[in-house]
Amino acid sequence: MTTPKKERGIKKERVLLVSLINDSARRYKALNRFEELEGLVKTAGGEVFEKILQIRENIDPSYYIGKGKAHEIKDIVKKFHIDTVLFDTELTPAQQRNLEELIGVKIIDRNILIMDIFALHARTKEAKIQVELAQLKYRLPRLTGLGVELSRLGGGIGTRGPGEQKLEVQRRRIKQRIQRLEWELKFIERVRDVQSKKRKDVFKITLVGYTNAGKTTLMNLLSKEHLKVDGLYFSTIDATTRKFYIDRNHRVVLSDTVGFIEDLPPHLVASFRSTLKVAMDADLLIHVVDVSRPGVDERIQVVEQTLNEIGCRDKKRLIVFNKTDLVLWDTILLRYKDRYQNSILVSGKSGEGIDKLKETILRHITVI
Ligand SMILES: Nc1nc2c(ncn2[C@@H]2O[C@H](COP(=O)(O)OP(=O)(O)O)[C@@H](O)[C@H]2O)c(=O)[nH]1
Ligand SMILES: [Mg+2]
């Protein structure tokens, strides 16, 4: 993955994942969640260094995990130079503060991580405001701990968006800002400026789908060995958009989106949807689906329905079934391909089907 951070050669943030389950029967589900979280951390520009799963009957009101476990984590953090500890839950303001004091590094929870990724992917004014609002509202009760801590600990995952100094202003100023943003949002919603883009000459493609489906992998594959733009193989327009020649004559702008996230906390749904609005600007939507995981049809359904709801009903779609290398039976793959019109099978790992994907994209470009 080429994030702007990596391009500048900055060391990736080292993250420790922590999850708590109340009985060992839930182990399997917790491990699945770890996988998803790991993908989210990558998307945010970090790297998961270690994972800790605690089985404990009750949640500790002060530390979420047990205090003994927190001390253990403190040692691990020291020993392995961990920058951030990420909890797979929603921490209360007090828990977050206590953990930060005890462990001595930045403590974030799943919600903060998700909002951070939204901030990275917000491109329209509306999306930016939605994300900032969600962040401010979440941080307001956590201000006393975080405001001080963050300036000591430095930025990175969980601190992007409104900017650090804003977190240090008084509660009152944050509340004023929230009011102002809500007002602006209403205004934007009324006007709904159709952001007609400067890049009109270029064919715009947006990748959508669940996290871990392989969007970023396909983005890298598609733009990798391509004809150079300004001496580079591609140019990065912002954190998640690239411009490159897909063949000698056709330039495309390819945008990655934040990706659908399982169990999205309800108060984050609005900001998620607005980050997805970039899809409205696309000439072609590529819907990437992990065909190796159960629930293929359900996930497709959720994505398609959401796209329809945000005004993409008439957009050209292409369903890309990815990770075919993990599916043992060709008959299963062919059945999916048959069931969904305008779909193709690829593997971002082996590269199978990628040429066909390019061909299909080119066909869409030339038809227009
Ligand atoms: N086996 C296999 N793994 C893949 C394939 N495509 C992507 N992956 C892996 O799936 C994980 C998620 O991919 P990523 O591109 O980050 O997904 P995104 O969240 O949709 O951007 C990564 O560990 C990839 O290496 C594939 O075709 N086959
Ligand atoms: Mg990605």
GROMACS .gro file of C-alpha atoms in nm, residues 3-324:
model
  322
    3THR     CA    1   0.017   0.593   0.153
    4PRO     CA    2   0.158   0.943   0.136
    5LYS     CA    3   0.325   0.869   0.467
    6LYS     CA    4   0.521   0.581   0.323
    7GLU     CA    5   0.619   0.780   0.019
    8ARG     CA    6   0.784   1.029   0.244
    9GLY     CA    7   0.968   0.743   0.408
   10ILE     CA    8   0.820   0.795   0.752
   11LYS     CA    9   0.820   0.497   0.980
   12LYS     CA   10   0.483   0.333   1.021
   13GLU     CA   11   0.304   0.369   1.349
   14ARG     CA   12   0.332   0.049   1.554
   15VAL     CA   13  -0.002  -0.063   1.687
   16LEU     CA   14  -0.094  -0.317   1.953
   17LEU     CA   15  -0.446  -0.461   1.927
   18VAL     CA   16  -0.639  -0.552   2.240
   19SER     CA   17  -0.967  -0.735   2.259
   20LEU     CA   18  -1.174  -0.863   2.546
   21ILE     CA   19  -1.419  -1.152   2.533
   22ASN     CA   20  -1.631  -1.286   2.813
   23ASP     CA   21  -1.603  -1.649   2.723
   24SER     CA   22  -1.366  -1.853   2.515
   25ALA     CA   23  -1.643  -1.967   2.282
   26ARG     CA   24  -1.626  -1.622   2.126
   27ARG     CA   25  -1.265  -1.664   2.040
   28TYR     CA   26  -1.328  -1.734   1.673
   29LYS     CA   27  -1.535  -1.422   1.625
   30ALA     CA   28  -1.276  -1.212   1.807
   31LEU     CA   29  -1.003  -1.342   1.580
   32ASN     CA   30  -1.211  -1.251   1.276
   33ARG     CA   31  -1.252  -0.902   1.415
   34PHE     CA   32  -0.877  -0.878   1.463
   35GLU     CA   33  -0.836  -0.948   1.095
   36GLU     CA   34  -1.075  -0.668   1.005
   37LEU     CA   35  -0.912  -0.427   1.249
   38GLU     CA   36  -0.571  -0.510   1.110
   39GLY     CA   37  -0.695  -0.410   0.767
   40LEU     CA   38  -0.833  -0.085   0.910
   41VAL     CA   39  -0.503  -0.007   1.081
   42LYS     CA   40  -0.322  -0.061   0.752
   43THR     CA   41  -0.566   0.170   0.580
   44ALA     CA   42  -0.489   0.434   0.842
   45GLY     CA   43  -0.117   0.400   0.772
   46GLY     CA   44  -0.017   0.190   1.071
   47GLU     CA   45   0.110  -0.158   1.126
   48VAL     CA   46  -0.022  -0.410   1.375
   49PHE     CA   47   0.267  -0.538   1.575
   50GLU     CA   48   0.102  -0.762   1.830
   51LYS     CA   49  -0.246  -0.876   1.933
   52ILE     CA   50  -0.372  -0.950   2.280
   53LEU     CA   51  -0.694  -1.131   2.358
   54GLN     CA   52  -0.815  -1.136   2.716
   55ILE     CA   53  -1.089  -1.366   2.836
   56ARG     CA   54  -1.262  -1.206   3.133
   57GLU     CA   55  -1.612  -1.230   3.263
   58ASN     CA   56  -1.671  -0.862   3.339
   59ILE     CA   57  -1.556  -0.537   3.194
   60ASP     CA   58  -1.347  -0.333   3.434
   61PRO     CA   59  -1.516   0.007   3.470
   62SER     CA   60  -1.187   0.189   3.514
   63TYR     CA   61  -0.958   0.006   3.274
   64TYR     CA   62  -1.192  -0.199   3.052
   65ILE     CA   63  -0.945  -0.490   3.073
   66GLY     CA   64  -0.812  -0.598   3.410
   67LYS     CA   65  -0.560  -0.374   3.576
   68GLY     CA   66  -0.306  -0.655   3.581
   69LYS     CA   67  -0.347  -0.695   3.207
   70ALA     CA   68  -0.301  -0.324   3.162
   71HIS     CA   69   0.033  -0.348   3.341
   72GLU     CA   70   0.130  -0.636   3.115
   73ILE     CA   71   0.046  -0.423   2.816
   74LYS     CA   72   0.256  -0.143   2.954
   75ASP     CA   73   0.559  -0.376   2.957
   76ILE     CA   74   0.494  -0.496   2.603
   77VAL     CA   75   0.455  -0.140   2.483
   78LYS     CA   76   0.789  -0.047   2.632
   79LYS     CA   77   0.972  -0.352   2.513
   80PHE     CA   78   0.853  -0.332   2.154
   81HIS     CA   79   0.830   0.044   2.114
   82ILE     CA   80   0.458   0.042   2.048
   83ASP     CA   81   0.317   0.383   1.955
   84THR     CA   82  -0.052   0.315   1.991
   85VAL     CA   83  -0.276   0.066   2.169
   86LEU     CA   84  -0.605   0.001   1.992
   87PHE     CA   85  -0.901  -0.149   2.179
   88ASP     CA   86  -1.164  -0.339   1.985
   89THR     CA   87  -1.454  -0.166   2.157
   90GLU     CA   88  -1.588   0.175   2.250
   91LEU     CA   89  -1.395   0.292   2.556
   92THR     CA   90  -1.556   0.528   2.803
   93PRO     CA   91  -1.379   0.862   2.849
   94ALA     CA   92  -1.261   0.750   3.193
   95GLN     CA   93  -1.125   0.418   3.067
   96GLN     CA   94  -0.936   0.588   2.791
   97ARG     CA   95  -0.788   0.842   3.029
   98ASN     CA   96  -0.690   0.582   3.288
   99LEU     CA   97  -0.532   0.355   3.032
  100GLU     CA   98  -0.339   0.642   2.881
  101GLU     CA   99  -0.207   0.742   3.220
  102LEU     CA  100  -0.109   0.389   3.312
  103ILE     CA  101   0.036   0.273   2.981
  104GLY     CA  102   0.185   0.603   2.873
  105VAL     CA  103   0.115   0.588   2.500
  106LYS     CA  104  -0.178   0.688   2.286
  107ILE     CA  105  -0.488   0.477   2.353
  108ILE     CA  106  -0.754   0.464   2.084
  109ASP     CA  107  -1.067   0.260   2.034
  110ARG     CA  108  -1.237   0.122   1.727
  111ASN     CA  109  -1.453   0.432   1.680
  112ILE     CA  110  -1.157   0.668   1.686
  113LEU     CA  111  -0.977   0.452   1.431
  114ILE     CA  112  -1.276   0.446   1.200
  115MET     CA  113  -1.323   0.823   1.222
  116ASP     CA  114  -0.956   0.866   1.144
  117ILE     CA  115  -0.994   0.661   0.827
  118PHE     CA  116  -1.302   0.863   0.735
  119ALA     CA  117  -1.095   1.179   0.778
  120LEU     CA  118  -0.834   1.040   0.539
  121HIS     CA  119  -1.098   0.955   0.283
  122ALA     CA  120  -1.320   1.261   0.310
  123ARG     CA  121  -1.297   1.458  -0.009
  124THR     CA  122  -1.609   1.666  -0.044
  125LYS     CA  123  -1.680   1.958   0.184
  126GLU     CA  124  -1.981   1.775   0.320
  127ALA     CA  125  -1.782   1.463   0.402
  128LYS     CA  126  -1.514   1.667   0.575
  129ILE     CA  127  -1.770   1.843   0.790
  130GLN     CA  128  -1.951   1.520   0.876
  131VAL     CA  129  -1.630   1.356   0.986
  132GLU     CA  130  -1.513   1.655   1.185
  133LEU     CA  131  -1.849   1.672   1.359
  134ALA     CA  132  -1.836   1.307   1.454
  135GLN     CA  133  -1.481   1.349   1.581
  136LEU     CA  134  -1.557   1.658   1.785
  137LYS     CA  135  -1.864   1.508   1.943
  138TYR     CA  136  -1.673   1.196   2.033
  139ARG     CA  137  -1.381   1.388   2.172
  140LEU     CA  138  -1.570   1.648   2.368
  141PRO     CA  139  -1.622   1.433   2.679
  142ARG     CA  140  -1.270   1.298   2.640
  143LEU     CA  141  -1.110   1.636   2.619
  144THR     CA  142  -0.949   1.661   2.961
  145GLY     CA  143  -0.742   1.350   2.908
  146LEU     CA  144  -0.673   1.374   2.543
  147GLY     CA  145  -0.602   1.742   2.502
  148VAL     CA  146  -0.300   1.718   2.725
  149GLU     CA  147  -0.198   1.370   2.626
  150LEU     CA  148  -0.202   1.426   2.254
  151SER     CA  149   0.031   1.721   2.262
  152ARG     CA  150   0.275   1.509   2.456
  153LEU     CA  151   0.236   1.199   2.244
  154GLY     CA  152   0.230   1.346   1.898
  155GLY     CA  153  -0.011   1.293   1.610
  156GLY     CA  154  -0.079   0.990   1.394
  157ILE     CA  155  -0.373   0.753   1.389
  158GLY     CA  156  -0.675   0.885   1.573
  159THR     CA  157  -0.565   1.245   1.575
  160ARG     CA  158  -0.621   1.344   1.214
  161GLY     CA  159  -0.897   1.565   1.094
  162PRO     CA  160  -0.971   1.873   1.292
  163GLY     CA  161  -0.607   1.910   1.389
  164GLU     CA  162  -0.442   1.890   1.721
  165GLN     CA  163  -0.453   2.246   1.839
  166LYS     CA  164  -0.829   2.246   1.802
  167LEU     CA  165  -0.853   1.967   2.055
  168GLU     CA  166  -0.676   2.181   2.305
  169VAL     CA  167  -0.914   2.471   2.290
  170GLN     CA  168  -1.173   2.493   2.558
  171ARG     CA  169  -1.488   2.290   2.554
  172ARG     CA  170  -1.685   2.602   2.483
  173ARG     CA  171  -1.499   2.672   2.165
  174ILE     CA  172  -1.550   2.315   2.051
  175LYS     CA  173  -1.919   2.344   2.116
  176GLN     CA  174  -1.928   2.663   1.914
  177ARG     CA  175  -1.746   2.488   1.636
  178ILE     CA  176  -1.996   2.202   1.644
  179GLN     CA  177  -2.281   2.451   1.614
  180ARG     CA  178  -2.112   2.626   1.327
  181LEU     CA  179  -2.046   2.300   1.142
  182GLU     CA  180  -2.402   2.187   1.188
  183TRP     CA  181  -2.517   2.512   1.041
  184GLU     CA  182  -2.281   2.480   0.745
  185LEU     CA  183  -2.394   2.127   0.688
  186LYS     CA  184  -2.757   2.232   0.668
  187PHE     CA  185  -2.656   2.498   0.422
  188ILE     CA  186  -2.463   2.254   0.204
  189GLU     CA  187  -2.746   2.005   0.215
  190ARG     CA  188  -2.978   2.272   0.086
  191VAL     CA  189  -2.753   2.389  -0.191
  192ARG     CA  190  -2.591   2.053  -0.270
  193ASP     CA  191  -2.332   2.189  -0.502
  194VAL     CA  192  -2.276   1.945  -0.777
  195GLN     CA  193  -1.902   1.952  -0.768
  196SER     CA  194  -1.829   1.938  -1.135
  197LYS     CA  195  -1.467   1.846  -1.148
  198LYS     CA  196  -1.173   2.003  -1.320
  199ARG     CA  197  -1.077   1.657  -1.435
  200LYS     CA  198  -1.355   1.640  -1.688
  201ASP     CA  199  -1.139   1.499  -1.964
  202VAL     CA  200  -1.036   1.207  -1.752
  203PHE     CA  201  -1.239   0.893  -1.696
  204LYS     CA  202  -1.319   0.859  -1.328
  205ILE     CA  203  -1.337   0.524  -1.155
  206THR     CA  204  -1.422   0.464  -0.792
  207LEU     CA  205  -1.355   0.145  -0.601
  208VAL     CA  206  -1.617   0.046  -0.346
  209GLY     CA  207  -1.677  -0.260  -0.131
  210TYR     CA  208  -1.612  -0.391   0.217
  211THR     CA  209  -1.278  -0.345   0.391
  212ASN     CA  210  -1.039  -0.628   0.315
  213ALA     CA  211  -1.211  -0.704  -0.015
  214GLY     CA  212  -0.890  -0.606  -0.193
  215LYS     CA  213  -0.963  -0.254  -0.319
  216THR     CA  214  -0.622  -0.112  -0.240
  217THR     CA  215  -0.449  -0.420  -0.379
  218LEU     CA  216  -0.636  -0.383  -0.708
  219MET     CA  217  -0.568  -0.010  -0.715
  220ASN     CA  218  -0.196  -0.081  -0.684
  221LEU     CA  219  -0.207  -0.354  -0.947
  222LEU     CA  220  -0.398  -0.142  -1.195
  223SER     CA  221  -0.175   0.160  -1.161
  224LYS     CA  222   0.154  -0.021  -1.118
  225GLU     CA  223   0.310  -0.104  -1.449
  226HIS     CA  224   0.139   0.172  -1.628
  227LEU     CA  225   0.255   0.436  -1.862
  228LYS     CA  226   0.413   0.723  -1.688
  229VAL     CA  227   0.248   1.051  -1.603
  230ASP     CA  228   0.497   1.331  -1.551
  231GLY     CA  229   0.784   1.088  -1.514
  232LEU     CA  230   0.600   0.888  -1.254
  233TYR     CA  231   0.403   0.572  -1.303
  234PHE     CA  232   0.109   0.744  -1.153
  235SER     CA  233   0.048   1.069  -0.977
  236THR     CA  234  -0.115   1.076  -0.639
  237ILE     CA  235  -0.387   1.335  -0.629
  238ASP     CA  236  -0.455   1.289  -0.261
  239ALA     CA  237  -0.419   1.009  -0.011
  240THR     CA  238  -0.650   0.780  -0.199
  241THR     CA  239  -0.664   0.891  -0.562
  242ARG     CA  240  -0.429   0.820  -0.849
  243LYS     CA  241  -0.409   0.936  -1.205
  244PHE     CA  242  -0.240   0.721  -1.467
  245TYR     CA  243  -0.259   0.600  -1.825
  246ILE     CA  244  -0.440   0.270  -1.842
  247ASP     CA  245  -0.323   0.234  -2.201
  248ARG     CA  246  -0.138   0.458  -2.444
  249ASN     CA  247  -0.434   0.683  -2.505
  250HIS     CA  248  -0.649   0.672  -2.197
  251ARG     CA  249  -0.591   0.846  -1.872
  252VAL     CA  250  -0.798   0.750  -1.571
  253VAL     CA  251  -0.845   0.878  -1.222
  254LEU     CA  252  -0.887   0.589  -0.982
  255SER     CA  253  -1.022   0.656  -0.634
  256ASP     CA  254  -1.019   0.422  -0.341
  257THR     CA  255  -1.298   0.458  -0.084
  258VAL     CA  256  -1.301   0.389   0.283
  259GLY     CA  257  -1.483   0.062   0.242
  260PHE     CA  258  -1.786  -0.073   0.417
  261ILE     CA  259  -1.713  -0.172   0.774
  262GLU     CA  260  -1.887  -0.446   0.966
  263ASP     CA  261  -2.073  -0.336   1.281
  264LEU     CA  262  -2.040   0.031   1.207
  265PRO     CA  263  -2.138   0.228   1.519
  266PRO     CA  264  -2.468   0.403   1.440
  267HIS     CA  265  -2.345   0.756   1.507
  268LEU     CA  266  -2.077   0.708   1.243
  269VAL     CA  267  -2.311   0.607   0.965
  270ALA     CA  268  -2.370   0.962   0.846
  271SER     CA  269  -2.001   1.039   0.814
  272PHE     CA  270  -1.944   0.709   0.641
  273ARG     CA  271  -2.206   0.785   0.380
  274SER     CA  272  -2.068   1.126   0.304
  275THR     CA  273  -1.718   0.988   0.246
  276LEU     CA  274  -1.880   0.762  -0.009
  277LYS     CA  275  -2.028   1.052  -0.203
  278VAL     CA  276  -1.717   1.065  -0.419
  279ALA     CA  277  -1.879   0.768  -0.591
  280MET     CA  278  -2.139   1.007  -0.728
  281ASP     CA  279  -1.872   1.174  -0.931
  282ALA     CA  280  -1.747   0.857  -1.098
  283ASP     CA  281  -1.805   0.740  -1.454
  284LEU     CA  282  -1.768   0.381  -1.344
  285LEU     CA  283  -1.805   0.213  -1.005
  286ILE     CA  284  -1.597  -0.095  -0.944
  287HIS     CA  285  -1.751  -0.296  -0.666
  288VAL     CA  286  -1.488  -0.527  -0.521
  289VAL     CA  287  -1.616  -0.837  -0.343
  290ASP     CA  288  -1.414  -1.091  -0.146
  291VAL     CA  289  -1.554  -1.406  -0.301
  292SER     CA  290  -1.370  -1.634  -0.059
  293ARG     CA  291  -1.565  -1.527   0.249
  294PRO     CA  292  -1.915  -1.642   0.334
  295GLY     CA  293  -2.202  -1.397   0.288
  296VAL     CA  294  -2.113  -1.282  -0.064
  297ASP     CA  295  -2.471  -1.211  -0.171
  298GLU     CA  296  -2.559  -1.029   0.152
  299ARG     CA  297  -2.257  -0.803   0.129
  300ILE     CA  298  -2.327  -0.723  -0.235
  301GLN     CA  299  -2.682  -0.638  -0.139
  302VAL     CA  300  -2.576  -0.396   0.137
  303VAL     CA  301  -2.326  -0.217  -0.086
  304GLU     CA  302  -2.561  -0.189  -0.382
  305GLN     CA  303  -2.846  -0.065  -0.168
  306THR     CA  304  -2.631   0.200  -0.004
  307LEU     CA  305  -2.502   0.316  -0.342
  308ASN     CA  306  -2.858   0.350  -0.463
  309GLU     CA  307  -2.953   0.547  -0.156
  310ILE     CA  308  -2.676   0.802  -0.203
  311GLY     CA  309  -2.778   0.868  -0.560
  312CYS     CA  310  -2.570   0.623  -0.762
  313ARG     CA  311  -2.858   0.417  -0.895
  314ASP     CA  312  -2.783   0.497  -1.256
  315LYS     CA  313  -2.406   0.466  -1.241
  316LYS     CA  314  -2.233   0.203  -1.447
  317ARG     CA  315  -2.120  -0.078  -1.219
  318LEU     CA  316  -1.873  -0.355  -1.249
  319ILE     CA  317  -1.862  -0.626  -0.988
  320VAL     CA  318  -1.515  -0.766  -0.937
  321PHE     CA  319  -1.504  -1.095  -0.750
  322ASN     CA  320  -1.160  -1.092  -0.592
  323LYS     CA  321  -0.952  -1.357  -0.412
  324THR     CA  322  -1.045  -1.632  -0.653
   0.00000   0.00000   0.00000
